[in-house]
Amino acid sequence: MWDWHQKLKTRLEAEIKEIIVAEAKISTSNQVQRMGPFLSLVKPEKLSLITILEIMRLQGSGGVSDGMKTAWALLTVGRAVENEYKAEM
């Protein structure tokens, strides 16, 4: 699991930087929603750990014998990240 964390943390750091750079190149129109500031609120280390633990929790909670729904996994991870940010405030 440590290997997963290290690889995911590195990938998250790179992806967040790429998103911020790409958003900086976009025009400053009010209709463009920027994700960079929101993705930077929680450190990549915590994002990685939260993601791994939530996916493992979902897999172990049962009822996923036919597979896990992607939307459910994304919502669950997103909710956990939001709760972590609120806890840090």
Short mmCIF file of N, CA, C and O in Angstrom, two decimals:
data_model
loop_
_atom_site.label_atom_id
_atom_site.label_comp_id
_atom_site.label_asym_id
_atom_site.label_seq_id
_atom_site.Cartn_x
_atom_site.Cartn_y
_atom_site.Cartn_z
N MET A 1 0.83 -1.19 0.00
CA MET A 1 0.00 0.00 0.00
C MET A 1 0.87 1.26 0.00
O MET A 1 0.47 2.27 -0.54
N TRP A 2 2.04 1.18 0.62
CA TRP A 2 2.95 2.32 0.63
C TRP A 2 3.36 2.70 -0.80
O TRP A 2 3.45 3.88 -1.13
N ASP A 3 3.59 1.69 -1.61
CA ASP A 3 3.96 1.93 -3.01
C ASP A 3 2.83 2.64 -3.75
O ASP A 3 3.07 3.57 -4.52
N TRP A 4 1.58 2.23 -3.50
CA TRP A 4 0.43 2.90 -4.11
C TRP A 4 0.42 4.37 -3.72
O TRP A 4 0.21 5.25 -4.54
N HIS A 5 0.62 4.60 -2.43
CA HIS A 5 0.59 5.98 -1.92
C HIS A 5 1.66 6.84 -2.59
O HIS A 5 1.38 7.96 -3.01
N GLN A 6 2.88 6.33 -2.67
CA GLN A 6 3.97 7.10 -3.27
C GLN A 6 3.68 7.43 -4.73
O GLN A 6 3.89 8.55 -5.18
N LYS A 7 3.20 6.45 -5.48
CA LYS A 7 2.91 6.67 -6.91
C LYS A 7 1.74 7.62 -7.10
O LYS A 7 1.79 8.51 -7.96
N LEU A 8 0.69 7.45 -6.31
CA LEU A 8 -0.48 8.32 -6.44
C LEU A 8 -0.16 9.74 -6.02
O LEU A 8 -0.60 10.70 -6.65
N LYS A 9 0.63 9.90 -4.96
CA LYS A 9 1.01 11.23 -4.50
C LYS A 9 1.79 11.97 -5.58
O LYS A 9 1.50 13.14 -5.88
N THR A 10 2.75 11.29 -6.19
CA THR A 10 3.54 11.90 -7.27
C THR A 10 2.65 12.28 -8.44
O THR A 10 2.77 13.37 -9.00
N ARG A 11 1.73 11.40 -8.80
CA ARG A 11 0.83 11.66 -9.92
C ARG A 11 -0.10 12.83 -9.61
O ARG A 11 -0.34 13.68 -10.47
N LEU A 12 -0.62 12.88 -8.40
CA LEU A 12 -1.50 13.99 -8.01
C LEU A 12 -0.77 15.33 -8.05
O LEU A 12 -1.32 16.33 -8.53
N GLU A 13 0.45 15.36 -7.54
CA GLU A 13 1.23 16.60 -7.56
C GLU A 13 1.41 17.08 -8.99
O GLU A 13 1.22 18.28 -9.29
N ALA A 14 1.76 16.17 -9.89
CA ALA A 14 1.98 16.54 -11.29
C ALA A 14 0.68 16.99 -11.95
O ALA A 14 0.66 18.00 -12.67
N GLU A 15 -0.40 16.28 -11.73
CA GLU A 15 -1.68 16.62 -12.33
C GLU A 15 -2.20 17.98 -11.85
O GLU A 15 -2.71 18.77 -12.65
N ILE A 16 -2.07 18.24 -10.57
CA ILE A 16 -2.55 19.52 -10.03
C ILE A 16 -1.73 20.67 -10.61
O ILE A 16 -2.29 21.70 -11.00
N LYS A 17 -0.42 20.49 -10.72
CA LYS A 17 0.41 21.53 -11.34
C LYS A 17 0.02 21.76 -12.79
O LYS A 17 -0.05 22.91 -13.25
N GLU A 18 -0.23 20.68 -13.53
CA GLU A 18 -0.62 20.81 -14.93
C GLU A 18 -1.95 21.53 -15.08
O GLU A 18 -2.12 22.35 -15.97
N ILE A 19 -2.89 21.24 -14.19
CA ILE A 19 -4.20 21.90 -14.24
C ILE A 19 -4.04 23.39 -13.97
O ILE A 19 -4.63 24.22 -14.66
N ILE A 20 -3.24 23.75 -12.99
CA ILE A 20 -3.04 25.16 -12.66
C ILE A 20 -2.39 25.90 -13.82
O ILE A 20 -2.79 27.01 -14.17
N VAL A 21 -1.38 25.29 -14.45
CA VAL A 21 -0.71 25.91 -15.60
C VAL A 21 -1.68 26.05 -16.77
O VAL A 21 -1.73 27.09 -17.42
N ALA A 22 -2.45 25.02 -17.03
CA ALA A 22 -3.41 25.06 -18.14
C ALA A 22 -4.47 26.12 -17.91
O ALA A 22 -4.88 26.83 -18.84
N GLU A 23 -4.92 26.25 -16.68
CA GLU A 23 -5.93 27.25 -16.36
C GLU A 23 -5.37 28.66 -16.46
O GLU A 23 -6.10 29.61 -16.77
N ALA A 24 -4.09 28.82 -16.20
CA ALA A 24 -3.47 30.14 -16.30
C ALA A 24 -3.42 30.61 -17.76
O ALA A 24 -3.46 31.81 -18.03
N LYS A 25 -3.35 29.66 -18.68
CA LYS A 25 -3.30 30.00 -20.10
C LYS A 25 -4.67 30.35 -20.68
O LYS A 25 -4.77 31.00 -21.70
N ILE A 26 -5.71 29.90 -20.02
CA ILE A 26 -7.07 30.17 -20.48
C ILE A 26 -7.40 31.63 -20.21
O ILE A 26 -6.95 32.21 -19.23
N SER A 27 -8.24 32.20 -21.05
CA SER A 27 -8.62 33.60 -20.85
C SER A 27 -9.30 33.77 -19.50
O SER A 27 -9.83 32.82 -18.92
N THR A 28 -9.33 34.97 -19.02
CA THR A 28 -9.86 35.25 -17.69
C THR A 28 -11.37 35.51 -17.74
O THR A 28 -11.89 36.32 -16.99
N SER A 29 -12.06 34.81 -18.59
CA SER A 29 -13.51 34.95 -18.70
C SER A 29 -14.18 34.48 -17.41
O SER A 29 -13.72 33.55 -16.76
N ASN A 30 -15.26 35.13 -17.06
CA ASN A 30 -15.98 34.77 -15.83
C ASN A 30 -16.69 33.42 -15.95
O ASN A 30 -17.07 32.83 -14.96
N GLN A 31 -16.90 32.96 -17.19
CA GLN A 31 -17.64 31.72 -17.38
C GLN A 31 -16.77 30.49 -17.20
O GLN A 31 -17.26 29.38 -17.19
N VAL A 32 -15.48 30.66 -17.08
CA VAL A 32 -14.57 29.52 -16.91
C VAL A 32 -14.47 29.18 -15.42
O VAL A 32 -14.15 30.03 -14.60
N GLN A 33 -14.79 27.95 -15.09
CA GLN A 33 -14.68 27.48 -13.71
C GLN A 33 -13.29 26.91 -13.49
O GLN A 33 -12.87 26.01 -14.19
N ARG A 34 -12.57 27.41 -12.53
CA ARG A 34 -11.21 26.95 -12.26
C ARG A 34 -11.23 25.92 -11.14
O ARG A 34 -11.86 26.11 -10.11
N MET A 35 -10.51 24.82 -11.35
CA MET A 35 -10.43 23.75 -10.36
C MET A 35 -9.15 23.81 -9.54
O MET A 35 -9.09 23.27 -8.45
N GLY A 36 -8.12 24.44 -10.07
CA GLY A 36 -6.81 24.47 -9.42
C GLY A 36 -6.84 24.92 -7.97
O GLY A 36 -6.27 24.25 -7.10
N PRO A 37 -7.50 26.04 -7.69
CA PRO A 37 -7.52 26.49 -6.29
C PRO A 37 -8.19 25.48 -5.35
O PRO A 37 -7.76 25.30 -4.21
N PHE A 38 -9.21 24.81 -5.82
CA PHE A 38 -9.91 23.84 -4.98
C PHE A 38 -9.08 22.58 -4.78
O PHE A 38 -9.06 22.00 -3.70
N LEU A 39 -8.39 22.15 -5.84
CA LEU A 39 -7.56 20.95 -5.74
C LEU A 39 -6.35 21.18 -4.83
O LEU A 39 -5.78 20.23 -4.30
N SER A 40 -5.97 22.43 -4.66
CA SER A 40 -4.80 22.75 -3.83
C SER A 40 -5.13 22.92 -2.35
O SER A 40 -4.23 23.14 -1.54
N LEU A 41 -6.39 22.82 -1.99
CA LEU A 41 -6.79 23.05 -0.60
C LEU A 41 -6.31 21.93 0.33
O LEU A 41 -6.03 22.17 1.50
N VAL A 42 -6.25 20.72 -0.18
CA VAL A 42 -5.78 19.57 0.60
C VAL A 42 -4.48 19.08 -0.04
O VAL A 42 -4.40 18.96 -1.25
N LYS A 43 -3.49 18.81 0.77
CA LYS A 43 -2.18 18.40 0.26
C LYS A 43 -2.28 17.08 -0.50
O LYS A 43 -3.10 16.22 -0.15
N PRO A 44 -1.44 16.90 -1.52
CA PRO A 44 -1.46 15.64 -2.28
C PRO A 44 -1.23 14.40 -1.43
O PRO A 44 -1.78 13.34 -1.74
N GLU A 45 -0.47 14.51 -0.35
CA GLU A 45 -0.26 13.38 0.53
C GLU A 45 -1.58 12.89 1.12
O GLU A 45 -1.87 11.70 1.16
N LYS A 46 -2.38 13.85 1.59
CA LYS A 46 -3.66 13.50 2.18
C LYS A 46 -4.65 13.03 1.12
O LYS A 46 -5.43 12.12 1.36
N LEU A 47 -4.63 13.68 -0.06
CA LEU A 47 -5.51 13.25 -1.14
C LEU A 47 -5.25 11.80 -1.51
O LEU A 47 -6.18 11.02 -1.72
N SER A 48 -3.98 11.44 -1.56
CA SER A 48 -3.61 10.08 -1.90
C SER A 48 -4.11 9.10 -0.84
O SER A 48 -4.72 8.07 -1.16
N LEU A 49 -3.86 9.40 0.41
CA LEU A 49 -4.28 8.51 1.49
C LEU A 49 -5.80 8.37 1.56
O LEU A 49 -6.33 7.27 1.72
N ILE A 50 -6.48 9.48 1.43
CA ILE A 50 -7.94 9.46 1.48
C ILE A 50 -8.49 8.60 0.34
O ILE A 50 -9.38 7.78 0.54
N THR A 51 -7.96 8.79 -0.85
CA THR A 51 -8.42 8.03 -2.01
C THR A 51 -8.22 6.53 -1.81
O THR A 51 -9.15 5.74 -2.00
N ILE A 52 -7.03 6.14 -1.41
CA ILE A 52 -6.73 4.72 -1.22
C ILE A 52 -7.61 4.12 -0.13
O ILE A 52 -8.22 3.06 -0.31
N LEU A 53 -7.73 4.80 1.00
CA LEU A 53 -8.50 4.26 2.11
C LEU A 53 -9.99 4.18 1.79
O LEU A 53 -10.66 3.19 2.15
N GLU A 54 -10.53 5.18 1.10
CA GLU A 54 -11.95 5.15 0.76
C GLU A 54 -12.27 4.05 -0.25
O GLU A 54 -13.28 3.36 -0.11
N ILE A 55 -11.41 3.86 -1.24
CA ILE A 55 -11.65 2.80 -2.22
C ILE A 55 -11.55 1.43 -1.55
O ILE A 55 -12.36 0.54 -1.81
N MET A 56 -10.58 1.27 -0.66
CA MET A 56 -10.45 0.00 0.06
C MET A 56 -11.66 -0.23 0.98
O MET A 56 -12.16 -1.35 1.09
N ARG A 57 -12.13 0.83 1.60
CA ARG A 57 -13.31 0.72 2.47
C ARG A 57 -14.53 0.31 1.66
O ARG A 57 -15.30 -0.56 2.06
N LEU A 58 -14.71 0.93 0.50
CA LEU A 58 -15.84 0.58 -0.36
C LEU A 58 -15.75 -0.87 -0.82
O LEU A 58 -16.76 -1.57 -0.86
N GLN A 59 -14.58 -1.30 -1.18
CA GLN A 59 -14.39 -2.66 -1.65
C GLN A 59 -14.67 -3.67 -0.54
O GLN A 59 -15.22 -4.73 -0.78
N GLY A 60 -14.30 -3.32 0.68
CA GLY A 60 -14.48 -4.22 1.81
C GLY A 60 -15.84 -4.15 2.47
O GLY A 60 -16.16 -4.96 3.33
N SER A 61 -16.66 -3.18 2.08
CA SER A 61 -17.95 -3.01 2.75
C SER A 61 -19.00 -3.99 2.25
O SER A 61 -20.10 -4.01 2.76
N GLY A 62 -18.67 -4.77 1.25
CA GLY A 62 -19.61 -5.77 0.75
C GLY A 62 -20.59 -5.16 -0.24
O GLY A 62 -20.66 -3.95 -0.43
N GLY A 63 -21.34 -6.03 -0.88
CA GLY A 63 -22.33 -5.56 -1.83
C GLY A 63 -21.75 -5.13 -3.16
O GLY A 63 -22.44 -4.50 -3.96
N VAL A 64 -20.48 -5.40 -3.41
CA VAL A 64 -19.87 -5.01 -4.68
C VAL A 64 -19.39 -6.24 -5.44
O VAL A 64 -18.39 -6.20 -6.14
N SER A 65 -20.13 -7.34 -5.31
CA SER A 65 -19.72 -8.57 -5.98
C SER A 65 -19.75 -8.43 -7.50
O SER A 65 -18.99 -9.08 -8.20
N ASP A 66 -20.63 -7.56 -8.01
CA ASP A 66 -20.70 -7.32 -9.45
C ASP A 66 -19.79 -6.18 -9.88
O ASP A 66 -19.79 -5.79 -11.03
N GLY A 67 -19.04 -5.64 -8.97
CA GLY A 67 -18.16 -4.52 -9.28
C GLY A 67 -18.62 -3.27 -8.57
O GLY A 67 -19.71 -3.19 -8.02
N MET A 68 -17.78 -2.29 -8.58
CA MET A 68 -18.06 -1.03 -7.91
C MET A 68 -18.45 0.01 -8.96
O MET A 68 -17.80 0.12 -9.99
N LYS A 69 -19.48 0.73 -8.71
CA LYS A 69 -19.91 1.79 -9.63
C LYS A 69 -18.93 2.96 -9.52
O LYS A 69 -18.62 3.42 -8.43
N THR A 70 -18.47 3.42 -10.67
CA THR A 70 -17.48 4.51 -10.70
C THR A 70 -18.04 5.78 -10.08
O THR A 70 -17.35 6.45 -9.31
N ALA A 71 -19.27 6.10 -10.42
CA ALA A 71 -19.87 7.33 -9.89
C ALA A 71 -19.94 7.28 -8.36
O ALA A 71 -19.66 8.27 -7.68
N TRP A 72 -20.31 6.12 -7.82
CA TRP A 72 -20.40 5.98 -6.36
C TRP A 72 -19.03 6.15 -5.72
O TRP A 72 -18.89 6.82 -4.69
N ALA A 73 -18.01 5.56 -6.34
CA ALA A 73 -16.65 5.69 -5.81
C ALA A 73 -16.19 7.14 -5.86
O ALA A 73 -15.60 7.64 -4.89
N LEU A 74 -16.45 7.84 -6.96
CA LEU A 74 -16.04 9.24 -7.08
C LEU A 74 -16.74 10.12 -6.06
O LEU A 74 -16.11 10.99 -5.43
N LEU A 75 -18.03 9.91 -5.88
CA LEU A 75 -18.77 10.70 -4.90
C LEU A 75 -18.28 10.43 -3.48
O LEU A 75 -18.16 11.36 -2.67
N THR A 76 -17.99 9.18 -3.19
CA THR A 76 -17.52 8.83 -1.85
C THR A 76 -16.15 9.45 -1.56
O THR A 76 -15.93 10.02 -0.49
N VAL A 77 -15.24 9.37 -2.52
CA VAL A 77 -13.92 9.97 -2.35
C VAL A 77 -14.04 11.49 -2.24
O VAL A 77 -13.42 12.12 -1.38
N GLY A 78 -14.87 12.08 -3.08
CA GLY A 78 -15.08 13.53 -3.02
C GLY A 78 -15.63 13.99 -1.69
O GLY A 78 -15.19 15.00 -1.13
N ARG A 79 -16.58 13.24 -1.17
CA ARG A 79 -17.17 13.56 0.13
C ARG A 79 -16.12 13.45 1.24
O ARG A 79 -16.06 14.30 2.14
N ALA A 80 -15.26 12.44 1.16
CA ALA A 80 -14.22 12.26 2.17
C ALA A 80 -13.20 13.40 2.11
O ALA A 80 -12.74 13.89 3.15
N VAL A 81 -12.85 13.84 0.91
CA VAL A 81 -11.91 14.96 0.75
C VAL A 81 -12.53 16.24 1.31
O VAL A 81 -11.88 17.02 2.01
N GLU A 82 -13.81 16.45 1.01
CA GLU A 82 -14.50 17.63 1.52
C GLU A 82 -14.55 17.61 3.05
O GLU A 82 -14.30 18.63 3.70
N ASN A 83 -14.82 16.46 3.63
CA ASN A 83 -14.85 16.35 5.09
C ASN A 83 -13.47 16.60 5.70
O ASN A 83 -13.36 17.22 6.77
N GLU A 84 -12.43 16.14 5.04
CA GLU A 84 -11.07 16.38 5.52
C GLU A 84 -10.74 17.87 5.49
O GLU A 84 -10.17 18.42 6.44
N TYR A 85 -11.13 18.55 4.42
CA TYR A 85 -10.88 19.99 4.33
C TYR A 85 -11.63 20.72 5.44
O TYR A 85 -11.06 21.60 6.12
N LYS A 86 -12.88 20.36 5.65
CA LYS A 86 -13.66 21.01 6.71
C LYS A 86 -13.06 20.74 8.08
O LYS A 86 -13.10 21.61 8.96
N ALA A 87 -12.52 19.56 8.28
CA ALA A 87 -11.89 19.22 9.57
C ALA A 87 -10.63 20.03 9.81
O ALA A 87 -10.29 20.34 10.95
N GLU A 88 -9.92 20.37 8.72
CA GLU A 88 -8.69 21.15 8.85
C GLU A 88 -8.96 22.62 9.13
O GLU A 88 -8.09 23.31 9.65
N MET A 89 -10.13 23.10 8.77
CA MET A 89 -10.44 24.52 8.94
C MET A 89 -10.50 24.86 10.37
O MET A 89 -10.40 25.03 11.29
#
